[in-house]
CSV table of C-alpha atoms and ligand atoms in Angstrom, one decimal:
chain,number,residue,atom,x,y,z
B,1,MET,CA,0.0,0.0,0.0
B,2,ASN,CA,1.2,3.5,-0.7
B,3,GLY,CA,0.2,7.0,-1.6
B,4,LEU,CA,-3.2,8.1,-0.3
B,5,LEU,CA,-4.2,4.6,0.4
B,6,ARG,CA,-1.7,4.1,3.1
B,7,TRP,CA,-3.2,4.6,6.6
B,8,ALA,CA,0.0,4.7,8.6
B,9,PRO,CA,3.7,5.2,7.8
B,10,GLN,CA,5.7,2.0,7.2
B,11,SER,CA,6.6,-0.2,10.1
B,12,ALA,CA,10.3,0.0,10.4
B,13,SER,CA,11.1,-0.3,14.1
B,14,ASN,CA,10.3,-2.3,17.2
B,15,PHE,CA,7.8,0.3,18.3
B,16,ALA,CA,5.7,0.4,15.1
B,17,ASP,CA,3.4,-2.6,15.3
B,18,GLY,CA,2.7,-2.2,19.0
B,19,LEU,CA,1.9,1.5,18.7
B,20,ASP,CA,-0.2,1.0,15.7
B,21,ALA,CA,-2.2,-1.7,17.4
B,22,LEU,CA,-2.8,0.6,20.3
B,23,SER,CA,-3.9,3.4,18.0
B,24,TRP,CA,-6.3,1.0,16.1
B,25,PHE,CA,-7.7,-0.2,19.4
B,26,LEU,CA,-8.4,3.4,20.5
B,27,MET,CA,-9.9,4.3,17.1
B,28,GLY,CA,-11.9,1.1,17.1
B,29,VAL,CA,-13.4,1.8,20.6
B,30,SER,CA,-14.2,5.4,19.6
B,31,ALA,CA,-15.8,4.3,16.4
B,32,PHE,CA,-17.8,1.6,18.1
B,33,PHE,CA,-19.2,3.9,20.7
B,34,SER,CA,-19.8,6.8,18.3
B,35,ILE,CA,-21.9,4.5,16.0
B,36,LEU,CA,-23.7,3.0,19.0
B,37,VAL,CA,-24.6,6.3,20.6
B,38,ILE,CA,-25.6,8.0,17.3
B,39,GLY,CA,-27.5,4.9,16.3
B,40,LEU,CA,-29.5,4.7,19.5
B,41,ILE,CA,-30.3,8.5,19.4
B,42,ILE,CA,-31.8,8.0,15.9
B,43,PHE,CA,-33.6,4.8,16.9
B,44,PHE,CA,-35.1,6.3,20.1
B,45,ALA,CA,-36.1,9.5,18.3
B,46,ILE,CA,-38.0,7.5,15.8
B,47,LYS,CA,-39.5,4.9,18.2
B,48,TYR,CA,-40.5,7.3,21.1
B,49,HIS,CA,-41.3,10.5,19.3
B,50,ARG,CA,-44.6,12.2,20.2
B,51,LYS,CA,-47.4,10.5,18.2
B,52,SER,CA,-50.1,13.1,18.7
B,53,GLU,CA,-50.3,16.8,19.8
B,54,ASP,CA,-51.8,16.1,23.3
B,55,GLU,CA,-49.6,13.1,24.2
B,56,ILE,CA,-47.9,13.4,27.6
B,57,GLY,CA,-44.7,11.6,28.3
B,58,THR,CA,-44.4,9.2,31.3
B,59,PRO,CA,-41.2,9.0,33.4
B,60,VAL,CA,-39.4,5.7,33.0
B,61,PRO,CA,-37.3,4.5,36.0
B,62,SER,CA,-33.8,3.3,34.9
B,63,PRO,CA,-32.9,-0.1,36.4
B,64,LEU,CA,-29.8,-0.3,38.5
B,65,TRP,CA,-28.2,-3.1,36.4
B,66,ILE,CA,-28.2,-0.9,33.3
B,67,GLU,CA,-26.5,2.0,35.2
B,68,VAL,CA,-23.8,-0.3,36.6
B,69,THR,CA,-23.2,-2.0,33.2
B,70,TRP,CA,-22.7,1.3,31.3
B,71,SER,CA,-20.3,2.5,34.0
B,72,VAL,CA,-18.3,-0.6,34.5
B,73,ILE,CA,-17.7,-1.6,30.8
B,74,PRO,CA,-16.3,1.8,29.9
B,75,LEU,CA,-14.2,1.8,33.0
B,76,ILE,CA,-12.7,-1.6,32.0
B,77,ILE,CA,-12.0,-0.3,28.5
B,78,ALA,CA,-10.4,2.9,29.9
B,79,LEU,CA,-8.2,0.8,32.2
B,80,ILE,CA,-7.1,-1.4,29.3
B,81,ALA,CA,-6.1,1.7,27.4
B,82,PHE,CA,-4.3,3.1,30.4
B,83,ALA,CA,-2.3,-0.1,31.1
B,84,TRP,CA,-1.5,-0.7,27.4
B,85,GLY,CA,-0.4,3.0,27.0
B,86,THR,CA,1.7,3.0,30.1
B,87,LYS,CA,3.5,-0.2,29.0
B,88,THR,CA,4.2,1.4,25.6
B,89,TYR,CA,5.4,4.6,27.2
B,90,LEU,CA,7.7,3.0,29.7
B,91,ASN,CA,9.3,0.9,27.0
B,92,TYR,CA,9.8,4.0,24.9
B,93,PHE,CA,11.3,6.1,27.7
B,94,ASN,CA,13.6,3.5,29.1
B,95,PRO,CA,16.3,2.5,26.5
B,96,PRO,CA,17.8,-1.0,26.9
B,97,GLU,CA,21.3,-1.5,28.2
B,98,ASP,CA,23.0,-2.5,25.0
B,99,THR,CA,22.7,0.5,22.7
B,100,LEU,CA,24.7,2.0,19.9
B,101,ASN,CA,25.1,5.6,21.2
B,102,ILE,CA,24.8,8.3,18.6
B,103,SER,CA,24.8,12.0,19.4
B,104,ALA,CA,22.6,14.4,17.6
B,105,ILE,CA,22.7,18.2,17.5
B,106,GLY,CA,19.9,20.2,16.0
B,107,ARG,CA,20.3,23.7,14.8
B,108,GLN,CA,18.7,26.2,12.4
B,109,TRP,CA,18.4,24.3,10.1
B,110,MET,CA,20.1,21.0,10.0
B,111,TRP,CA,20.7,17.8,11.9
B,112,LYS,CA,24.3,16.8,12.8
B,113,PHE,CA,25.1,13.3,14.0
B,114,GLN,CA,28.2,11.7,15.4
B,115,HIS,CA,28.7,7.9,15.6
B,116,PRO,CA,30.7,6.2,18.4
B,117,ASP,CA,33.4,5.4,15.9
B,118,GLY,CA,33.8,9.1,15.1
B,119,ARG,CA,32.0,9.3,11.8
B,120,ARG,CA,30.0,12.4,11.4
B,121,GLU,CA,27.1,13.2,9.1
B,122,ILE,CA,24.6,16.0,8.3
B,123,ASN,CA,20.9,15.4,7.6
B,124,THR,CA,21.5,11.7,7.1
B,125,LEU,CA,21.6,9.2,9.9
B,126,ARG,CA,23.0,5.7,9.1
B,127,VAL,CA,22.1,2.9,11.5
B,128,PRO,CA,22.5,-0.8,11.4
B,129,VAL,CA,19.4,-3.0,11.2
B,130,GLY,CA,18.4,-5.0,14.3
B,131,LYS,CA,20.5,-3.0,16.8
B,132,ASN,CA,19.2,-0.8,19.5
B,133,ILE,CA,20.0,2.8,18.6
B,134,LYS,CA,20.1,5.5,21.3
B,135,LEU,CA,20.2,9.1,20.3
B,136,THR,CA,21.4,11.7,22.8
B,137,MET,CA,20.3,15.0,21.5
B,138,ILE,CA,20.6,18.7,22.1
B,139,SER,CA,19.9,21.9,20.2
B,140,GLN,CA,22.3,24.8,19.6
B,141,ASP,CA,19.6,27.4,19.4
B,142,VAL,CA,15.8,26.9,19.5
B,143,ILE,CA,13.5,23.9,20.2
B,144,HIS,CA,13.5,21.3,17.4
B,145,SER,CA,12.0,17.9,17.3
B,146,PHE,CA,13.5,14.7,15.9
B,147,TYR,CA,10.7,12.9,14.1
B,148,ALA,CA,11.1,9.6,12.1
B,149,PRO,CA,7.5,8.5,11.4
B,150,ASP,CA,8.4,5.1,10.0
B,151,PHE,CA,10.1,4.2,13.4
B,152,ARG,CA,7.3,6.0,15.4
B,153,VAL,CA,10.0,8.0,17.1
B,154,LYS,CA,9.5,11.7,18.0
B,155,MET,CA,11.4,13.5,20.6
B,156,ASP,CA,11.9,17.2,21.3
B,157,VAL,CA,15.5,18.5,20.9
B,158,LEU,CA,16.0,21.3,23.4
B,159,PRO,CA,18.6,24.0,23.9
B,160,GLY,CA,20.4,23.6,27.3
B,161,ARG,CA,19.3,20.1,28.0
B,162,TYR,CA,19.9,16.6,26.7
B,163,THR,CA,17.0,14.5,25.6
B,164,ALA,CA,17.3,10.9,24.5
B,165,THR,CA,15.3,8.5,22.4
B,166,TRP,CA,15.8,5.0,21.1
B,167,PHE,CA,14.6,2.5,18.6
B,168,ARG,CA,15.5,-0.7,16.9
B,169,PRO,CA,15.2,-0.6,13.1
B,170,THR,CA,13.6,-3.8,11.8
B,171,LYS,CA,14.3,-3.5,8.1
B,172,THR,CA,16.8,-1.9,5.8
B,173,GLY,CA,15.9,1.0,3.6
B,174,THR,CA,15.8,4.8,3.5
B,175,TYR,CA,13.3,6.6,5.7
B,176,PHE,CA,12.1,10.1,6.2
B,177,LEU,CA,13.5,12.3,9.0
B,178,PHE,CA,11.7,15.5,9.9
B,179,CYS,CA,11.9,18.4,12.3
B,180,ALA,CA,8.5,18.4,14.0
B,181,GLU,CA,8.7,21.6,16.0
B,182,TYR,CA,8.3,25.0,14.2
B,183,CYS,CA,11.8,26.5,14.5
B,184,GLY,CA,11.9,29.4,12.1
B,185,THR,CA,11.9,30.3,8.4
B,186,ASP,CA,13.4,27.0,7.1
B,187,HIS,CA,11.7,24.6,9.5
B,188,SER,CA,10.1,22.8,6.6
B,189,GLN,CA,13.5,22.3,5.1
B,190,MET,CA,15.0,20.8,8.2
B,191,ARG,CA,14.7,17.2,7.1
B,192,GLY,CA,16.8,14.4,6.0
B,193,SER,CA,16.8,10.6,5.9
B,194,VAL,CA,17.6,7.7,8.1
B,195,ILE,CA,19.4,5.0,6.2
B,196,VAL,CA,19.1,1.5,7.8
B,197,MET,CA,21.9,-0.7,6.6
B,198,GLU,CA,23.1,-4.3,7.1
B,199,PRO,CA,25.3,-4.4,10.2
B,200,GLU,CA,28.4,-5.3,8.2
B,201,ALA,CA,27.8,-2.5,5.8
B,202,TYR,CA,27.3,-0.1,8.7
B,203,LYS,CA,30.4,-1.3,10.4
B,204,LYS,CA,32.5,-0.8,7.3
B,205,TRP,CA,31.0,2.7,6.7
B,206,ALA,CA,31.5,3.7,10.4
B,207,SER,CA,35.1,2.5,10.4
B,208,TYR,CA,36.1,5.5,8.2
B,209,GLY,CA,35.6,7.8,11.2
B,210,GLU,CA,38.4,10.0,12.3
B,211,ASP,CA,38.8,10.5,16.1
B,212,THR,CA,36.0,8.9,18.1
B,213,PRO,CA,34.0,11.3,20.3
B,214,ALA,CA,35.6,9.5,23.3
B,215,ASP,CA,39.1,10.3,21.9
B,216,LEU,CA,38.2,13.9,21.3
B,217,GLY,CA,36.8,14.1,24.8
B,218,GLU,CA,40.0,12.6,26.2
B,219,SER,CA,42.1,15.2,24.4
B,220,LEU,CA,39.8,18.0,25.6
B,221,PHE,CA,40.0,16.6,29.1
B,222,ARG,CA,43.8,16.9,28.9
B,223,THR,CA,44.0,20.3,27.3
B,224,HIS,CA,41.5,21.8,29.8
B,225,GLY,CA,43.5,20.4,32.6
B,226,CYS,CA,40.6,18.4,34.0
B,227,ALA,CA,42.9,15.5,35.0
B,228,SER,CA,44.7,17.7,37.6
B,229,CYS,CA,41.6,17.6,39.8
B,230,HIS,CA,39.9,14.4,38.6
B,231,SER,CA,42.8,12.0,39.0
B,232,GLU,CA,42.6,8.3,38.2
B,233,GLN,CA,43.6,7.5,41.8
B,234,GLY,CA,40.8,9.8,43.1
B,235,THR,CA,43.3,11.8,45.2
B,236,GLY,CA,42.5,15.2,43.7
B,237,PRO,CA,39.8,17.5,44.9
B,238,GLY,CA,37.4,16.4,42.1
B,239,PRO,CA,35.6,13.0,42.2
B,240,LYS,CA,37.2,10.1,40.3
B,241,LEU,CA,35.5,9.7,36.9
B,242,GLU,CA,36.4,6.0,36.3
B,243,GLY,CA,33.3,4.0,36.9
B,244,LEU,CA,31.2,7.1,37.4
B,245,PHE,CA,28.9,6.7,34.5
B,246,GLY,CA,25.8,4.7,35.3
B,247,SER,CA,26.6,4.7,39.0
B,248,LYS,CA,24.6,6.3,41.8
B,249,VAL,CA,26.0,9.6,43.0
B,250,ILE,CA,25.5,11.0,46.5
B,251,PHE,CA,25.4,14.8,46.8
B,252,GLU,CA,25.8,17.4,49.5
B,253,GLY,CA,22.3,18.7,49.9
B,254,ALA,CA,20.6,17.2,46.9
B,255,GLU,CA,18.8,13.9,46.1
B,256,PRO,CA,21.1,11.1,44.9
B,257,GLN,CA,21.1,10.5,41.2
B,258,VAL,CA,22.3,8.0,38.6
B,259,ALA,CA,25.1,9.6,36.5
B,260,ASP,CA,23.7,9.8,33.0
B,261,GLU,CA,24.5,12.1,30.0
B,262,ALA,CA,22.4,14.9,31.3
B,263,TYR,CA,24.1,14.8,34.7
B,264,ILE,CA,27.6,14.9,33.2
B,265,ARG,CA,26.7,17.8,31.0
B,266,GLU,CA,25.2,19.7,34.0
B,267,SER,CA,28.3,19.0,36.0
B,268,ILE,CA,30.6,20.4,33.3
B,269,LEU,CA,28.5,23.6,32.7
B,270,PHE,CA,27.0,24.2,36.1
B,271,PRO,CA,29.3,22.4,38.6
B,272,GLN,CA,27.9,24.3,41.6
B,273,LYS,CA,24.4,22.9,41.1
B,274,LYS,CA,25.2,19.5,42.7
B,275,VAL,CA,28.4,18.9,44.6
B,276,VAL,CA,29.4,15.3,45.2
B,277,LYS,CA,29.5,14.5,48.9
B,278,GLY,CA,33.0,14.7,50.4
B,279,HIS,CA,34.4,17.0,47.7
B,280,PRO,CA,35.1,20.7,47.9
B,281,ARG,CA,32.9,23.2,46.0
B,282,VAL,CA,35.8,24.4,43.7
B,283,MET,CA,35.0,23.4,40.1
B,284,PRO,CA,34.7,26.4,37.8
B,285,SER,CA,31.9,26.5,35.2
B,286,TYR,CA,32.8,25.7,31.6
B,287,GLN,CA,29.8,27.4,30.2
B,288,GLY,CA,30.7,29.5,27.1
B,289,ARG,CA,34.1,27.8,27.0
B,290,LEU,CA,33.0,24.6,25.4
B,291,SER,CA,30.7,24.1,22.4
B,292,GLU,CA,27.9,21.5,22.6
B,293,ASP,CA,29.9,19.2,20.3
B,294,GLN,CA,32.8,19.4,22.8
B,295,VAL,CA,30.5,18.8,25.8
B,296,MET,CA,29.1,15.8,23.9
B,297,ALA,CA,32.7,14.5,23.3
B,298,LEU,CA,33.5,14.9,27.0
B,299,VAL,CA,30.3,13.0,27.9
B,300,SER,CA,31.3,10.2,25.5
B,301,TYR,CA,34.8,10.1,27.1
B,302,ILE,CA,33.4,9.9,30.6
B,303,ARG,CA,30.9,7.3,29.5
B,304,SER,CA,33.8,5.3,28.0
B,305,LEU,CA,35.5,5.3,31.5
B,306,ALA,CA,32.5,3.4,33.0
B,307,ASN,CA,33.8,-0.1,32.8
B,308,GLU,CA,37.3,0.3,31.4
B,309,PRO,CA,39.6,-2.4,32.7
B,310,LYS,CA,42.4,-0.9,34.7
B,311,GLY,CA,46.0,-1.7,34.0
B,312,GLY,CA,47.2,-4.9,35.7
B,313,GLU,CA,43.7,-6.3,36.2
B,314,GLU,CA,43.6,-8.0,32.8
T,401,LIG,CU1,14.0,22.5,13.5
T,401,LIG,CU2,11.7,22.8,13.0
């Protein structure tokens, strides 16, 4: 099916069939009750309309069983929709553990992507079929929205804050990519394509990358002198960064939090917001001194330190 006859975009990700089934369920329920209610209105209007000028209506008591039935059945249907929708939502907002992490930066008016092997692209996103893809996204200016209808993936891309989305492409091909948030004159031109490739082809393509984001992050880490405080031994004033990513961090006067991309970014740009317990409040802000690309690179580097085997342990 294509063209005007197609009801929904193609199904090209793990989310597509489940989301479509939920949409059809909701539309089916709506259609059923619309037809039922309109049908009964017409039926009753014909059956019970006043037959003569002086006819007087008689009140009809409504039995309890009918009141209970038409309350309980819609309640059950609403609860099914709630449970189903919640399950879908939680699945969408909790990416799995084993993901291919790609960073995305939106700006007026283009999409920039960087792959873990270092390869960069603009307005095209290449991904391997069958792998979980996680996008960590930020905007350099206004609000954009990453929208790939064939994958049923849509997520706002905000200035000043990371958002993330994930999907698992289920078939190879080229799919639309749109910006779904009005972002200025050329909003409608802010589009591109997602190319889903065979894993081997993707691997080959990605291997032509230059420095990986983690390598770039490591050199930024050195040139900005971060290592003098965040030493590997954990002896400096700053917290040790090895093993930090994904772990739970305890703060001085703030709720504990799992260290994710957003937390790392916040700590680089607004280090005073949350200070790790047992460390002095001395880190300067790097706001305005690093571009979003550079912050992304540092985040990738710190993420790469999560489970890195230390020398001698191998
Ligand atoms: Cu970017 Cu609309």
